Short mmCIF file of C-alpha atoms and ligand atoms in Angstrom, two decimals:
data_model
loop_
_atom_site.label_atom_id
_atom_site.label_comp_id
_atom_site.label_asym_id
_atom_site.label_seq_id
_atom_site.Cartn_x
_atom_site.Cartn_y
_atom_site.Cartn_z
CA MET A 650 0.04 -0.15 0.15
CA GLU A 651 0.95 3.53 -0.79
CA ILE A 652 2.03 5.44 2.39
CA GLU A 653 0.35 8.68 2.84
CA ARG A 654 3.11 11.63 3.06
CA VAL A 655 2.38 14.84 5.34
CA GLN A 656 3.56 16.67 2.41
CA ASP A 657 0.66 15.83 0.05
CA ILE A 658 -1.84 16.01 3.09
CA SER A 659 -0.30 19.38 3.62
CA SER A 660 -1.11 20.70 -0.08
CA SER A 661 -4.82 19.42 0.14
CA SER A 662 -5.16 20.68 3.76
CA LEU A 663 -4.23 24.21 2.34
CA LEU A 664 -7.28 24.46 0.05
CA THR A 665 -9.63 23.30 2.46
CA GLU A 666 -7.88 25.07 5.66
CA ALA A 667 -8.72 21.77 7.37
CA ILE A 668 -6.33 18.77 8.82
CA PRO A 669 -7.45 15.42 9.29
CA LEU A 670 -9.05 14.54 12.83
CA GLU A 671 -5.87 12.12 13.29
CA PHE A 672 -3.46 15.25 13.62
CA ILE A 673 -5.60 17.15 15.96
CA ARG A 674 -4.06 16.69 19.45
CA SER A 675 -6.06 16.23 22.70
CA GLU A 676 -6.22 19.75 24.75
CA LYS A 677 -3.05 17.92 27.12
CA GLU A 678 -0.99 18.44 23.91
CA GLN A 679 -2.27 21.03 21.82
CA PRO A 680 0.46 23.86 21.34
CA ALA A 681 -2.23 26.76 21.56
CA ILE A 682 -3.05 25.58 25.36
CA THR A 683 0.26 24.18 26.25
CA THR A 684 2.69 26.42 25.47
CA PHE A 685 4.11 28.82 28.31
CA ARG A 686 3.48 32.88 27.29
CA GLY A 687 5.01 34.14 30.45
CA PRO A 688 8.71 35.38 30.74
CA THR A 689 10.86 32.75 29.42
CA PRO A 690 14.06 31.25 30.89
CA ALA A 691 16.55 31.22 27.72
CA ILE A 692 18.28 27.75 26.46
CA PRO A 693 21.89 28.30 27.42
CA VAL A 694 24.36 29.58 24.76
CA VAL A 695 27.77 28.62 24.82
CA ASP A 696 30.42 30.58 22.39
CA LEU A 697 33.28 27.54 21.78
CA SER A 698 35.60 30.04 20.43
CA ASP A 699 35.80 31.72 23.95
CA SER A 700 39.50 31.36 24.98
CA ASP A 701 38.55 30.72 28.84
CA VAL A 702 38.40 26.93 28.15
CA GLU A 703 37.42 26.27 31.67
CA SER A 704 34.64 28.70 31.88
CA VAL A 705 33.51 26.89 28.56
CA ALA A 706 33.49 23.76 30.10
CA ARG A 707 31.57 24.62 32.82
CA ALA A 708 28.85 26.42 30.83
CA VAL A 709 28.42 22.77 28.84
CA VAL A 710 28.50 20.81 32.06
CA LYS A 711 25.81 23.23 33.79
CA ALA A 712 23.81 23.40 30.72
CA SER A 713 23.60 19.57 30.30
CA GLU A 714 23.10 19.01 34.32
CA GLU A 715 20.33 21.54 34.56
CA TRP A 716 18.51 21.84 30.96
CA GLY A 717 20.06 18.52 28.83
CA ILE A 718 20.02 21.28 25.83
CA PHE A 719 22.10 24.10 24.86
CA GLN A 720 23.29 25.83 21.78
CA VAL A 721 26.76 26.41 20.69
CA VAL A 722 28.11 29.32 18.76
CA ASN A 723 31.43 29.62 17.04
CA HIS A 724 31.32 25.81 16.89
CA GLY A 725 34.06 25.26 14.01
CA ILE A 726 31.23 23.88 11.62
CA PRO A 727 31.70 26.42 8.80
CA THR A 728 28.39 28.29 8.41
CA GLU A 729 28.91 27.92 4.34
CA LEU A 730 28.59 24.09 4.62
CA ILE A 731 25.63 24.49 6.84
CA ARG A 732 23.98 26.32 4.20
CA ARG A 733 24.67 23.76 1.81
CA LEU A 734 23.68 21.10 3.93
CA GLN A 735 20.46 22.77 4.43
CA GLU A 736 20.26 23.50 0.56
CA VAL A 737 20.70 19.70 -0.74
CA GLY A 738 18.31 18.43 1.66
CA ARG A 739 15.59 20.99 0.95
CA LYS A 740 16.08 20.29 -2.85
CA PHE A 741 15.46 16.45 -2.03
CA PHE A 742 12.32 17.38 -0.55
CA GLU A 743 11.15 19.91 -3.30
CA LEU A 744 11.74 16.68 -5.65
CA PRO A 745 8.37 14.99 -7.09
CA SER A 746 7.11 12.42 -5.07
CA SER A 747 8.63 9.47 -7.22
CA GLU A 748 12.12 10.64 -6.70
CA LYS A 749 11.66 10.88 -2.99
CA GLU A 750 9.88 7.43 -3.03
CA SER A 751 13.18 5.82 -4.88
CA VAL A 752 14.80 5.97 -1.20
CA ALA A 753 11.93 5.27 0.67
CA LYS A 754 12.26 3.02 3.51
CA PRO A 755 11.36 -0.32 2.62
CA GLU A 756 8.15 -1.69 3.87
CA ASN A 757 9.62 -4.84 5.56
CA SER A 758 12.89 -3.03 6.78
CA LYS A 759 13.42 -3.37 10.25
CA ASP A 760 16.12 -0.56 10.26
CA ILE A 761 14.98 3.10 10.24
CA GLU A 762 16.86 4.05 7.32
CA GLY A 763 15.43 5.87 4.13
CA TYR A 764 12.60 8.56 3.71
CA GLY A 765 9.51 7.88 5.61
CA THR A 766 6.64 8.87 7.53
CA LYS A 767 5.80 7.63 11.07
CA LEU A 768 3.29 5.15 10.82
CA GLN A 769 2.87 4.21 14.18
CA LYS A 770 0.26 6.08 15.68
CA ASP A 771 0.97 7.62 19.60
CA LEU A 772 -0.46 6.27 22.31
CA GLU A 773 -3.62 8.94 21.69
CA GLY A 774 -3.62 7.57 18.01
CA LYS A 775 -2.47 10.88 16.76
CA LYS A 776 -0.13 11.43 13.80
CA ALA A 777 2.59 13.72 13.64
CA TRP A 778 2.92 16.70 10.91
CA VAL A 779 6.29 15.54 9.72
CA ASP A 780 8.01 13.57 6.86
CA HIS A 781 11.64 12.59 7.24
CA LEU A 782 14.58 10.80 5.80
CA PHE A 783 17.13 8.71 7.97
CA HIS A 784 20.45 7.44 6.59
CA ARG A 785 23.89 6.96 8.67
CA ILE A 786 26.81 9.12 7.77
CA TRP A 787 29.47 7.61 9.90
CA PRO A 788 31.36 5.30 10.56
CA PRO A 789 31.89 4.46 6.60
CA SER A 790 31.40 0.90 7.17
CA CYS A 791 27.73 1.74 8.25
CA VAL A 792 27.04 3.88 5.31
CA ASN A 793 24.40 2.41 2.83
CA TYR A 794 24.40 5.07 -0.14
CA ARG A 795 20.92 3.42 -1.34
CA PHE A 796 19.10 5.20 1.16
CA TRP A 797 21.19 8.90 0.05
CA PRO A 798 19.28 10.73 -2.66
CA LYS A 799 20.97 10.76 -5.79
CA ASN A 800 19.71 14.32 -6.21
CA PRO A 801 20.23 16.98 -6.03
CA PRO A 802 23.78 15.71 -7.28
CA GLU A 803 26.05 17.44 -4.71
CA TYR A 804 24.05 15.49 -1.86
CA ARG A 805 26.52 13.09 -1.33
CA GLU A 806 29.61 15.29 -0.96
CA VAL A 807 28.00 17.69 1.30
CA ASN A 808 26.69 14.88 3.85
CA GLU A 809 30.12 13.38 3.70
CA GLU A 810 31.94 16.74 4.71
CA TYR A 811 29.25 17.48 7.00
CA ALA A 812 30.10 13.94 8.49
CA VAL A 813 33.55 14.84 9.36
CA HIS A 814 32.63 18.09 11.24
CA VAL A 815 29.70 16.94 13.23
CA LYS A 816 31.95 13.83 14.62
CA LYS A 817 34.58 16.42 15.53
CA LEU A 818 32.13 19.00 17.47
CA SER A 819 30.36 15.72 18.78
CA GLU A 820 33.82 14.18 20.47
CA LYS A 821 34.71 17.80 21.67
CA LEU A 822 31.48 17.98 23.60
CA LEU A 823 31.60 14.56 24.98
CA GLY A 824 35.27 15.13 25.80
CA ILE A 825 33.67 18.35 28.07
CA LEU A 826 31.26 16.09 29.42
CA SER A 827 33.46 13.58 30.10
CA GLU A 828 36.02 15.65 32.12
CA GLY A 829 33.03 17.13 34.01
CA LEU A 830 32.27 13.65 35.63
CA GLY A 831 35.64 13.48 36.96
CA LEU A 832 36.77 11.16 33.76
CA TRP A 833 39.38 11.16 31.39
CA ARG A 834 38.50 12.54 28.12
CA GLU A 835 37.38 9.67 26.10
CA ALA A 836 35.17 8.27 28.68
CA LEU A 837 31.58 8.52 27.47
CA LYS A 838 32.76 8.52 23.76
CA GLU A 839 33.94 4.64 24.52
CA GLY A 840 30.74 4.30 26.69
CA LEU A 841 29.03 4.98 23.22
CA GLY A 842 31.12 2.19 21.56
CA GLY A 843 34.08 4.31 20.36
CA ASP A 844 34.77 4.23 16.84
CA MET A 845 32.04 1.63 16.41
CA ALA A 846 29.44 4.50 17.31
CA GLU A 847 27.26 5.41 14.50
CA TYR A 848 26.26 9.04 13.05
CA MET A 849 22.49 8.85 12.14
CA MET A 850 21.35 11.98 10.18
CA LYS A 851 17.92 12.68 10.02
CA ILE A 852 16.05 15.52 7.98
CA ASN A 853 12.94 16.67 9.23
CA TYR A 854 10.29 18.02 7.01
CA TYR A 855 7.24 19.77 8.32
CA PRO A 856 5.07 21.33 5.47
CA PRO A 857 2.87 24.16 6.37
CA CYS A 858 -0.23 23.10 8.39
CA PRO A 859 -3.41 25.35 8.35
CA ARG A 860 -4.19 24.75 12.09
CA PRO A 861 -0.63 25.04 13.73
CA ASP A 862 -2.52 25.59 17.07
CA LEU A 863 -4.09 21.82 16.93
CA ALA A 864 -1.19 20.06 15.34
CA LEU A 865 2.38 18.96 16.50
CA GLY A 866 5.40 18.02 14.30
CA VAL A 867 7.07 15.61 16.26
CA PRO A 868 5.40 15.02 19.74
CA ALA A 869 6.97 14.90 23.14
CA HIS A 870 10.15 12.57 23.31
CA THR A 871 13.61 12.50 24.49
CA ASP A 872 16.15 11.51 22.09
CA LEU A 873 17.34 7.79 22.06
CA SER A 874 20.76 8.91 21.30
CA GLY A 875 23.70 9.72 23.09
CA ILE A 876 23.80 13.42 22.23
CA THR A 877 22.22 14.83 19.16
CA LEU A 878 23.70 17.61 17.28
CA LEU A 879 20.58 19.89 15.52
CA VAL A 880 20.65 22.83 12.96
CA PRO A 881 17.59 23.92 12.31
CA ASN A 882 15.95 26.30 9.32
CA GLN A 883 14.76 29.80 10.08
CA VAL A 884 11.38 29.02 11.21
CA PRO A 885 11.13 28.62 14.57
CA GLY A 886 9.39 25.29 16.16
CA LEU A 887 11.36 23.69 18.63
CA GLN A 888 10.00 23.66 22.21
CA VAL A 889 11.73 22.41 25.66
CA PHE A 890 9.82 21.26 28.63
CA LYS A 891 11.41 22.61 31.44
CA ASP A 892 10.24 23.49 35.03
CA ASP A 893 6.62 22.11 33.98
CA HIS A 894 6.15 24.31 31.06
CA TRP A 895 6.74 24.15 27.50
CA PHE A 896 8.99 26.91 25.90
CA ASP A 897 9.92 27.99 22.59
CA ALA A 898 13.41 27.72 21.66
CA GLU A 899 15.15 30.87 20.58
CA TYR A 900 16.30 30.41 16.73
CA ILE A 901 20.18 31.85 16.76
CA PRO A 902 21.39 31.92 12.98
CA SER A 903 24.13 29.34 12.20
CA ALA A 904 24.22 27.92 15.81
CA VAL A 905 23.95 24.36 16.72
CA ILE A 906 21.75 22.56 19.00
CA VAL A 907 22.98 20.21 21.28
CA HIS A 908 20.52 17.77 23.13
CA ILE A 909 21.46 15.38 25.67
CA GLY A 910 19.69 11.98 24.70
CA ASP A 911 19.06 8.71 26.88
CA GLN A 912 22.54 7.10 26.78
CA ILE A 913 24.64 10.01 28.05
CA LEU A 914 21.85 10.21 30.82
CA ARG A 915 22.21 6.53 31.46
CA LEU A 916 25.99 6.54 31.34
CA SER A 917 26.33 9.70 33.52
CA ASN A 918 24.13 7.71 36.06
CA GLY A 919 21.72 10.67 35.82
CA ARG A 920 24.08 13.32 36.11
CA TYR A 921 23.40 14.82 32.62
CA LYS A 922 19.52 15.22 31.42
CA ASN A 923 18.02 14.38 28.64
CA VAL A 924 15.88 16.68 27.50
CA LEU A 925 12.07 16.77 26.90
CA HIS A 926 11.19 18.09 23.54
CA ARG A 927 8.76 18.94 21.13
CA THR A 928 8.00 20.72 17.80
CA THR A 929 5.27 22.88 16.47
CA VAL A 930 4.61 23.73 13.01
CA ASP A 931 3.98 27.00 10.93
CA LYS A 932 0.64 27.84 9.40
CA GLU A 933 2.50 29.16 6.29
CA LYS A 934 6.34 28.06 6.25
CA THR A 935 7.79 24.98 5.99
CA ARG A 936 9.77 23.89 8.74
CA MET A 937 13.13 21.75 8.51
CA SER A 938 15.67 20.36 10.64
CA TRP A 939 18.94 18.31 10.43
CA PRO A 940 19.47 16.33 13.92
CA VAL A 941 22.47 14.09 13.74
CA PHE A 942 22.02 11.34 16.29
CA LEU A 943 25.39 9.88 17.78
CA GLU A 944 24.53 6.39 18.75
CA PRO A 945 25.84 3.09 20.23
CA HIS A 946 25.74 0.38 17.35
CA GLY A 947 23.01 -2.06 18.45
CA GLU A 948 25.21 -4.56 20.54
CA MET A 949 26.70 -1.94 22.83
CA ILE A 950 25.61 -2.44 26.18
CA VAL A 951 25.01 0.98 27.89
CA GLY A 952 24.64 1.64 31.62
CA PRO A 953 26.04 3.50 34.09
CA LEU A 954 29.74 3.91 33.92
CA PRO A 955 31.56 1.71 36.38
CA GLU A 956 33.91 4.56 37.30
CA LEU A 957 30.85 6.50 38.58
CA ILE A 958 29.40 4.02 41.04
CA ARG A 959 30.15 4.27 44.93
CA ASP A 960 28.53 3.43 47.73
CA ASP A 961 26.98 6.89 47.75
CA ASN A 962 26.02 7.24 44.17
CA PRO A 963 24.37 3.31 43.44
CA PRO A 964 23.67 2.60 39.72
CA LYS A 965 20.28 4.25 38.85
CA PHE A 966 20.05 2.42 35.41
CA LYS A 967 19.74 -1.01 34.31
CA PRO A 968 22.30 -1.90 31.14
CA PHE A 969 20.76 -2.60 27.90
CA ALA A 970 22.37 -3.32 24.44
CA PHE A 971 21.37 -0.31 22.41
CA LYS A 972 18.96 -2.23 20.50
CA ASP A 973 17.09 -3.73 23.25
CA TYR A 974 16.67 -0.57 24.66
CA SER A 975 15.65 1.20 21.76
CA TYR A 976 12.93 -1.60 21.07
CA ARG A 977 11.59 -1.52 24.72
CA LYS A 978 11.44 2.39 24.70
CA LEU A 979 9.45 1.92 21.07
CA ASN A 980 7.14 -0.51 22.11
CA LYS A 981 6.85 1.04 25.52
CA LEU A 982 8.29 -1.97 27.70
CA PRO A 983 9.53 -1.50 31.12
CA LEU A 984 13.28 -0.27 31.35
CA ASP A 985 14.19 -1.22 34.88
C1 LIG B 1242 13.86 14.65 16.55
C2 LIG B 1242 13.67 16.09 16.92
C3 LIG B 1242 13.50 18.54 16.84
C4 LIG B 1242 13.20 19.55 15.76
O1 LIG B 1242 13.76 14.83 15.29
O2 LIG B 1242 14.26 13.98 17.07
O3 LIG B 1242 13.52 16.35 18.20
O4 LIG B 1242 13.45 20.77 15.81
N1 LIG B 1242 13.39 17.48 16.07
O5 LIG B 1242 13.19 19.40 14.53
NI1 LIG B 1243 14.24 14.89 19.27
#
C-alpha cells in the first residue's frame, strides 16, 4: 500500500483550511493551550571560541545538568557548509514524489533508514505533521548509499563533509562532558562504543499546516541517542519542557543545538539530563531540521559508567544493549 506523506496532506489541507482528525491533538498536547507565554528562561548558549576553556567547559556541564539542551556558536562547522547541507536537503524534499520514494524505507525493513513518515500512531492515536529522511553518515562501514538521495547531485559530497565536522564537534563536547564527570576525556565516547558509534542523519520536513494551534510536528520525546547535534532552518518550532512548562527555543542563526539523549543520561548515572522536547508547525512556512544522532551500535551495552559508581552513588539505570533499549522504549516496555 502507498504510504501517505504529510507533504501531500499539507497541499490538500491548505486548500480546505482543515486538517484530518488524526492530526488534532488532545487538549493536553495542543500547542495553543500548552505553550507557556510568560517570561521564558533562555536555553543556554555557549561560545566555543571563548579562549577561557574552563568557563566554556563549566557552561557545557551546567547546561547539561540543568537543561539537557544548549546551543553552541562559533562551533567550528563552517556556516557555508551548514547552508549547503540545508540547501541539498531542501532540494531533495522539493523533488517529485516518485524521486523521493526511490529512497523510501522498504516496507519490511527492520532498520529506520530511508525516506518515511511515522506510521505508528502514538498512545492517543494521533499522527505527527512531519515527513523525514534517515541515513547513517559515519562510520564509513555503516553507510548505505542506497538511502542517500542521488539528487541533487551534490547531496553526497555535502553530507560526507558534514559528517567529518559533526563528528569532530561531538567528540569535543563528549570530552568536556567526560571531564565534567571527573573522568578521562574519552570516557563517554568509549561508553558509546568508541569508533563503532554511529552517526545517524535525520532530515525533518514539516510542511505548512493550516492549524498549527492544534497539531504537533514531533510529539514530546527524549532522544534515544547519546547526544544529538541539530541545525534548524529559520522557521521556529522547537519547544523544550522545563520547570513544568513548554517553552519556545530561540532561533540563533548558524548555531548548533545540542540535545543530551537517553544514553548520556544513563552513562552519567543521571548527572546529565535527557531533554524532553517537541516541535510545533507553521501556518505558512515549511520548517526543516537536520539532527544528527550519535548512537551506540546495536550490540553495545550501555549502563552507568562503572567509574562513577560508589556506595553513595548507586547505579540508577539497568544496562541494556542499545538495540534492546530502543525496542523496549519504542514498544513502551519496562526499562528497569
Ligand atoms: C527529532 C527532534 C527537533 C526539531 O527529530 O528528534 O526532536 O527541531 N527534532 O526538528
Ligand atoms: Ni528529538
